[in-house]
Coordinates of C-alpha atoms in Angstrom, one line a residue:
M1 CA -12.6 78.0 -186.6
S2 CA -14.2 81.1 -185.0
I3 CA -16.4 83.5 -186.9
C4 CA -14.0 86.4 -186.4
H5 CA -11.2 84.6 -188.1
T6 CA -13.3 83.3 -190.9
S7 CA -14.4 86.9 -191.6
L8 CA -10.7 88.0 -191.7
R9 CA -10.1 86.3 -195.0
N10 CA -12.9 87.9 -197.0
S11 CA -11.2 91.2 -198.1
S12 CA -8.5 93.5 -197.1
F13 CA -10.6 96.1 -195.4
C14 CA -13.1 93.7 -193.8
L15 CA -10.1 91.6 -192.7
V16 CA -8.8 94.5 -190.7
L17 CA -12.2 95.5 -189.3
A18 CA -13.1 92.0 -188.3
A19 CA -9.7 91.5 -186.6
L20 CA -9.9 94.7 -184.7
A21 CA -13.6 94.9 -183.9
A22 CA -15.1 91.4 -183.7
G23 CA -13.4 89.8 -180.8
C24 CA -13.9 86.2 -179.8
T25 CA -12.7 83.7 -177.2
I26 CA -10.7 80.9 -178.7
E27 CA -11.9 77.7 -177.2
T28 CA -9.7 74.6 -176.6
D29 CA -10.7 71.0 -176.6
D30 CA -9.3 70.6 -173.1
D31 CA -11.9 71.3 -170.5
T32 CA -9.8 70.0 -167.7
Q33 CA -9.3 72.7 -165.1
G34 CA -5.9 73.3 -163.6
E35 CA -5.1 74.9 -160.3
L36 CA -6.4 78.3 -161.5
P37 CA -9.9 79.0 -162.7
G38 CA -10.4 78.8 -166.4
I39 CA -6.8 77.5 -167.1
P40 CA -6.5 73.8 -168.3
G41 CA -4.0 71.6 -166.5
D42 CA -0.5 71.1 -168.1
P43 CA -1.0 68.5 -170.8
G44 CA 2.4 66.9 -170.7
G45 CA 4.5 66.1 -173.8
Q46 CA 6.5 68.6 -175.8
A47 CA 5.9 71.4 -178.3
P48 CA 6.3 70.3 -181.9
A49 CA 9.7 70.9 -183.6
T50 CA 9.9 73.8 -186.0
T51 CA 11.2 73.1 -189.5
I52 CA 10.2 76.1 -191.6
N53 CA 11.1 78.9 -189.1
N54 CA 9.5 81.6 -191.2
I55 CA 7.7 83.3 -188.3
K56 CA 8.8 84.6 -184.9
P57 CA 6.3 85.2 -182.0
A58 CA 6.6 88.5 -180.0
A59 CA 5.1 88.9 -176.6
Q60 CA 5.0 90.9 -173.4
F61 CA 4.3 89.5 -169.9
S62 CA 2.7 90.4 -166.6
L63 CA 1.3 88.7 -163.5
D64 CA -2.4 88.9 -162.7
A65 CA -3.0 91.4 -159.9
S66 CA -5.3 89.0 -158.0
E67 CA -3.8 85.6 -158.8
S68 CA 0.0 85.9 -158.7
R69 CA 0.6 82.5 -160.4
R70 CA -1.6 83.5 -163.4
V71 CA 0.8 84.7 -166.1
R72 CA -0.8 87.0 -168.7
V73 CA 0.9 87.0 -172.1
N74 CA 0.2 89.8 -174.6
L75 CA 0.9 87.9 -177.8
L76 CA 1.2 89.9 -181.0
G77 CA -0.7 88.4 -183.9
L78 CA 1.2 86.7 -186.7
I79 CA 0.7 86.5 -190.5
D80 CA 1.4 83.3 -192.3
P81 CA 4.0 84.3 -194.9
T82 CA 2.8 81.6 -197.3
T83 CA -0.9 82.2 -197.2
Q84 CA -0.8 85.8 -196.1
A85 CA -3.7 85.0 -193.7
P86 CA -3.6 85.7 -190.0
I87 CA -2.7 82.6 -187.8
E88 CA -5.5 81.6 -185.4
F89 CA -3.9 80.9 -182.0
L90 CA -5.3 77.5 -180.8
S91 CA -3.9 75.9 -177.7
G92 CA -2.3 72.6 -178.5
E93 CA -2.9 73.0 -182.2
T94 CA -1.2 76.1 -183.4
L95 CA 0.1 77.6 -180.2
F96 CA 2.4 76.0 -177.5
V97 CA 4.0 77.6 -174.5
T98 CA 6.8 75.8 -172.6
E99 CA 8.0 77.0 -169.2
D100 CA 11.3 75.4 -168.0
D101 CA 10.7 72.4 -170.3
V102 CA 7.1 71.9 -169.1
L103 CA 4.4 72.3 -171.7
K104 CA 1.7 74.5 -170.2
G105 CA -2.1 74.4 -170.3
L106 CA -3.3 77.6 -171.9
R107 CA -6.4 79.8 -172.0
V108 CA -6.4 81.9 -175.2
T109 CA -8.7 84.9 -175.6
Q110 CA -8.7 87.1 -178.8
A111 CA -8.2 90.8 -178.3
D112 CA -11.3 93.0 -178.6
A113 CA -13.0 96.0 -177.0
S114 CA -13.7 94.0 -173.9
N115 CA -10.2 92.5 -173.8
Q116 CA -8.0 95.5 -174.5
L117 CA -4.4 94.4 -175.0
P118 CA -2.2 97.5 -174.9
S119 CA 0.0 98.3 -177.9
D120 CA 2.4 101.3 -177.9
I121 CA 3.2 102.2 -181.5
V122 CA 6.0 104.6 -182.6
F123 CA 6.3 105.9 -186.1
V124 CA 9.9 106.8 -186.9
V125 CA 9.7 109.1 -190.0
D126 CA 12.6 110.1 -192.2
N127 CA 11.9 113.8 -192.8
S128 CA 15.0 114.5 -195.0
S129 CA 14.4 116.4 -198.2
S130 CA 14.2 113.2 -200.3
M131 CA 11.0 112.3 -198.5
D132 CA 9.2 115.5 -199.4
Q133 CA 7.0 114.0 -202.1
E134 CA 5.6 111.4 -199.8
A135 CA 5.6 113.2 -196.5
D136 CA 2.1 114.6 -196.6
T137 CA 0.7 111.2 -197.6
V138 CA 2.6 109.4 -194.8
A139 CA 1.2 111.9 -192.3
D140 CA -2.3 111.6 -193.5
K141 CA -2.1 107.8 -193.5
I142 CA -0.7 107.7 -189.9
I143 CA -3.8 109.8 -188.8
E144 CA -6.1 107.4 -190.6
F145 CA -4.4 104.4 -189.0
V146 CA -4.6 105.8 -185.5
N147 CA -8.2 106.8 -185.8
L148 CA -9.1 103.2 -187.1
L149 CA -7.3 101.6 -184.1
E150 CA -8.9 103.9 -181.6
S151 CA -12.4 103.5 -183.0
S152 CA -12.1 99.7 -182.9
G153 CA -11.8 99.8 -179.1
L154 CA -8.2 98.6 -178.9
S155 CA -6.0 100.1 -176.2
T156 CA -3.5 101.8 -178.5
K157 CA -1.1 104.7 -177.9
V158 CA 0.9 106.2 -180.8
G159 CA 4.0 108.4 -180.9
V160 CA 6.0 110.0 -183.7
V161 CA 9.7 110.7 -184.1
G162 CA 11.1 112.8 -187.0
V163 CA 14.6 111.9 -188.1
N164 CA 17.1 113.6 -190.4
G165 CA 20.5 112.6 -189.1
D166 CA 19.5 114.1 -185.8
I167 CA 16.2 113.8 -184.0
T168 CA 14.3 116.8 -185.4
G169 CA 10.9 116.4 -183.8
A170 CA 8.7 114.2 -181.7
I171 CA 5.4 113.7 -179.8
D172 CA 5.2 111.1 -177.0
L173 CA 2.7 108.3 -177.0
H174 CA -0.8 109.9 -177.4
D175 CA -4.3 109.3 -178.5
A176 CA -5.6 109.9 -182.0
A177 CA -6.6 113.5 -181.4
G178 CA -3.1 114.4 -180.2
I179 CA -1.4 112.7 -183.1
E180 CA -3.7 114.5 -185.6
A181 CA -3.1 117.8 -184.0
Y182 CA 0.7 117.3 -184.1
L183 CA 0.8 116.3 -187.8
K184 CA -1.7 119.0 -188.8
R185 CA -0.1 122.0 -187.0
S186 CA -0.7 125.3 -188.7
G187 CA 1.7 126.1 -191.5
R188 CA 3.2 122.6 -191.6
S189 CA 3.4 120.6 -194.8
G190 CA 5.7 118.1 -196.4
T191 CA 8.7 117.0 -194.3
S192 CA 8.0 119.8 -191.7
R193 CA 5.0 117.8 -190.5
T194 CA 7.4 115.8 -188.2
V195 CA 9.7 118.7 -187.3
G196 CA 9.4 120.2 -183.8
F197 CA 8.5 118.8 -180.4
D198 CA 5.0 118.9 -179.0
G199 CA 2.8 117.5 -176.3
A200 CA 2.8 117.9 -172.5
N201 CA 6.4 116.8 -172.2
A202 CA 7.8 118.7 -175.2
A203 CA 10.5 120.3 -173.1
T204 CA 11.7 116.9 -171.9
L205 CA 11.7 115.5 -175.4
T206 CA 13.7 118.6 -176.7
E207 CA 16.2 118.2 -173.9
E208 CA 16.6 114.5 -174.6
A209 CA 17.2 115.2 -178.3
Q210 CA 19.8 117.8 -177.6
T211 CA 21.6 115.3 -175.3
M212 CA 21.5 112.4 -177.8
N213 CA 22.0 114.2 -181.1
P214 CA 25.7 114.9 -180.8
S215 CA 26.4 111.2 -180.6
F216 CA 24.6 110.4 -183.9
G217 CA 26.2 112.1 -186.8
G218 CA 25.7 110.9 -190.4
G219 CA 22.5 110.8 -192.4
E220 CA 19.1 109.2 -192.2
N221 CA 19.1 106.4 -189.7
G222 CA 15.9 104.9 -188.2
I223 CA 18.0 103.4 -185.3
H224 CA 18.4 107.0 -184.0
G225 CA 14.6 107.4 -183.8
I226 CA 14.1 104.0 -182.1
A227 CA 16.8 104.7 -179.5
F228 CA 15.3 108.1 -178.8
A229 CA 11.8 106.7 -178.3
E230 CA 13.2 104.0 -176.0
A231 CA 14.9 106.6 -173.9
A232 CA 12.3 109.3 -173.8
F233 CA 8.8 107.9 -174.4
T234 CA 6.4 106.7 -171.6
F235 CA 5.7 103.1 -172.7
R236 CA 3.1 101.2 -170.7
Q237 CA 3.8 98.1 -168.8
N238 CA 2.9 94.9 -170.7
A239 CA 2.2 96.9 -173.9
Q240 CA 3.5 95.5 -177.2
R241 CA 6.2 97.9 -178.4
V242 CA 5.9 98.4 -182.1
F243 CA 8.3 100.6 -184.1
I244 CA 7.4 101.5 -187.7
N245 CA 10.3 103.0 -189.7
F246 CA 9.4 105.0 -192.8
T247 CA 12.3 105.7 -195.1
D248 CA 13.5 105.9 -198.7
E249 CA 17.2 105.8 -197.8
P250 CA 19.7 103.2 -196.5
T251 CA 20.4 103.1 -192.7
Q252 CA 23.4 105.4 -192.4
P253 CA 25.6 104.8 -189.3
A254 CA 28.4 107.1 -190.6
N255 CA 31.1 104.5 -189.7
K256 CA 29.9 104.5 -186.1
P257 CA 29.3 100.8 -185.2
E258 CA 27.2 101.8 -182.2
W259 CA 24.5 103.1 -184.6
S260 CA 24.7 100.1 -187.0
T261 CA 22.1 97.5 -187.7
K262 CA 24.4 94.8 -186.3
T263 CA 24.7 96.5 -183.0
L264 CA 20.9 97.1 -182.6
C265 CA 20.2 93.5 -183.5
A266 CA 22.8 92.3 -181.0
R267 CA 21.1 94.2 -178.1
W268 CA 17.5 93.5 -179.1
T269 CA 15.7 90.9 -176.9
P270 CA 12.4 89.2 -177.5
T271 CA 10.7 91.6 -175.1
T272 CA 12.1 94.8 -176.5
G273 CA 9.5 95.0 -179.3
T274 CA 9.2 94.6 -183.0
I275 CA 10.5 96.8 -185.8
H276 CA 8.6 97.1 -189.1
T277 CA 10.0 98.8 -192.2
I278 CA 8.0 100.8 -194.8
W279 CA 10.3 101.5 -197.8
S280 CA 9.5 104.2 -200.4
G281 CA 12.7 104.4 -202.3
S282 CA 12.8 105.0 -206.0
R283 CA 14.1 101.5 -206.6
S284 CA 13.0 98.3 -204.9
L285 CA 15.0 97.0 -201.9
E286 CA 16.2 94.1 -204.2
E287 CA 17.4 96.5 -206.9
T288 CA 19.1 98.8 -204.4
A289 CA 20.8 95.9 -202.6
S290 CA 23.2 95.1 -205.4
T291 CA 24.8 98.5 -205.4
T292 CA 24.1 100.3 -202.2
W293 CA 24.3 98.3 -199.0
T294 CA 27.6 98.6 -197.2
E295 CA 28.0 97.7 -193.5
N296 CA 28.4 100.7 -191.2
V297 CA 27.9 103.1 -194.1
S298 CA 24.7 102.4 -196.0
E299 CA 22.7 99.4 -194.7
N300 CA 19.5 97.7 -195.7
P301 CA 16.7 99.1 -193.5
A302 CA 14.8 95.9 -193.9
E303 CA 17.4 94.1 -191.8
L304 CA 16.1 95.9 -188.7
S305 CA 12.8 94.0 -189.2
K306 CA 14.4 90.7 -190.0
C307 CA 16.2 90.5 -186.7
T308 CA 13.3 91.4 -184.4
P309 CA 10.4 89.1 -183.6
G310 CA 7.4 89.5 -185.9
G311 CA 9.1 92.3 -188.0
I312 CA 7.4 93.0 -191.4
V313 CA 8.8 94.8 -194.4
Q314 CA 6.5 96.6 -196.9
S315 CA 7.5 98.5 -200.1
V316 CA 5.3 101.3 -201.4
A317 CA 5.5 103.7 -204.3
S318 CA 8.1 106.5 -204.2
N319 CA 5.4 109.1 -203.5
A320 CA 3.6 106.7 -201.2
S321 CA 0.4 107.0 -203.3
D322 CA -0.4 103.3 -202.7
L323 CA 0.3 103.4 -198.9
N324 CA -2.7 102.1 -196.9
L325 CA -1.7 101.5 -193.3
T326 CA -5.1 100.0 -192.5
T327 CA -4.5 97.0 -194.7
L328 CA -0.8 96.4 -193.9
P329 CA 0.0 93.0 -192.5
L330 CA 1.1 94.7 -189.4
T331 CA -2.4 96.1 -188.8
V332 CA -3.9 92.7 -189.3
A333 CA -1.3 91.3 -186.9
L334 CA -2.3 93.8 -184.2
G335 CA -5.9 93.0 -184.7
N336 CA -5.2 89.3 -184.2
S337 CA -3.3 89.7 -180.9
A338 CA -4.4 87.5 -178.1
L339 CA -4.3 87.2 -174.3
V340 CA -2.6 83.9 -173.4
E341 CA -2.9 82.8 -169.8
F342 CA -1.2 79.9 -167.9
A343 CA -0.2 78.9 -164.4
T344 CA 3.5 79.4 -163.6
S345 CA 5.4 77.1 -161.3
D346 CA 6.9 80.2 -159.5
P347 CA 5.8 83.8 -160.0
D348 CA 8.9 85.2 -158.4
A349 CA 11.6 83.1 -160.2
A350 CA 13.3 83.7 -163.5
H351 CA 12.2 81.2 -166.2
T352 CA 13.1 80.0 -169.6
L353 CA 10.0 80.4 -171.7
K354 CA 9.4 79.1 -175.2
I355 CA 6.5 80.2 -177.4
T356 CA 6.0 77.9 -180.5
V357 CA 3.6 78.6 -183.3
K358 CA 3.0 76.0 -186.0
N359 CA 0.4 76.6 -188.7
G360 CA 0.2 73.4 -190.6
A361 CA 2.7 73.0 -193.4
T362 CA 3.0 76.7 -194.3
A363 CA 4.4 78.4 -191.2
D364 CA 6.2 77.7 -188.0
G365 CA 8.7 79.3 -185.6
E366 CA 9.6 79.8 -182.0
T367 CA 10.9 82.5 -179.6
I368 CA 12.9 81.6 -176.5
F369 CA 12.8 84.1 -173.6
E370 CA 15.8 83.5 -171.3
D371 CA 15.9 84.5 -167.6
L372 CA 12.4 85.9 -167.9
V373 CA 10.8 87.5 -164.8
Y374 CA 7.1 87.9 -165.5
G375 CA 6.2 91.6 -165.3
G376 CA 9.9 92.5 -165.1
G377 CA 11.4 91.5 -168.4
S378 CA 14.7 89.6 -168.6
Q379 CA 17.3 89.7 -165.9

């Protein structure tokens, strides 16, 4: 096991710093070179069957600019739900990639300052009145989180969307300084921290919100913020799309199925991104479930995470006093992302690609990407 992954298990804070800052290349035992430099030949055989199915890999794809048959996979890190430790991606041991039923030879390189895998992160923040007691803490923790990621050398952009039934504020994907300036605008405190549109394209964001808001209706609904960001934000090609939904209320579609959890999950594909839920309700999600969740009216926000690859759910105190984004499993997962490279049989064709991760007897799962055109998503 590499030093960087050994370090990850020592403590929460060191775990994050080691994952984010101490990059390493993951060596494989197969030194046989394939048709492309540095990539092993296809090993033959099949990926192992999954039996636990408690993890789901998430990835983005592109083709190398100089070698068109070299596929570059931006693979989001995964946390073992049983051990709570990051999974080390090892070709032929824990990680398997199958293209059109052919098991591929892989080169796997850990993300670090010299291997900057892009991640575009959107915080969707419920800024209704019930969030007032935690709003300042949430804003401060977002700033802390963004500064940590930027100082680590990772290629990260962050945006914010404020939601209160309608889209009430936003700033497009930006660096740490831009996010801090937005959340610390003069005279802003509490829920007003995420009210108002800012940044170079504030006018465009305002116009998009005015166009979309009439179709929403109802109360707090993180799906509104996610859909707004998908329509209005400038996501980078091959960047992991990560949505983090802060709320203390059920998802409220107001009897409009088009804004329900079921509809979002039905349209979501493995390349759309991952949705993570941070819940600060006065009661736990389990306690709330027995009396509150009703389809198309008041839905469990955690279900948005359960239907997307790699989605993580985290509960915090009702005033968010215990919130620490730097030690969340999501942060550890981002720091354990990896570049996975293999030689495709045809760079121009659509493929069926399967990514399988199996971590001993504690975690396994797979994601199948249908009709995948590398660099162009799914047809």
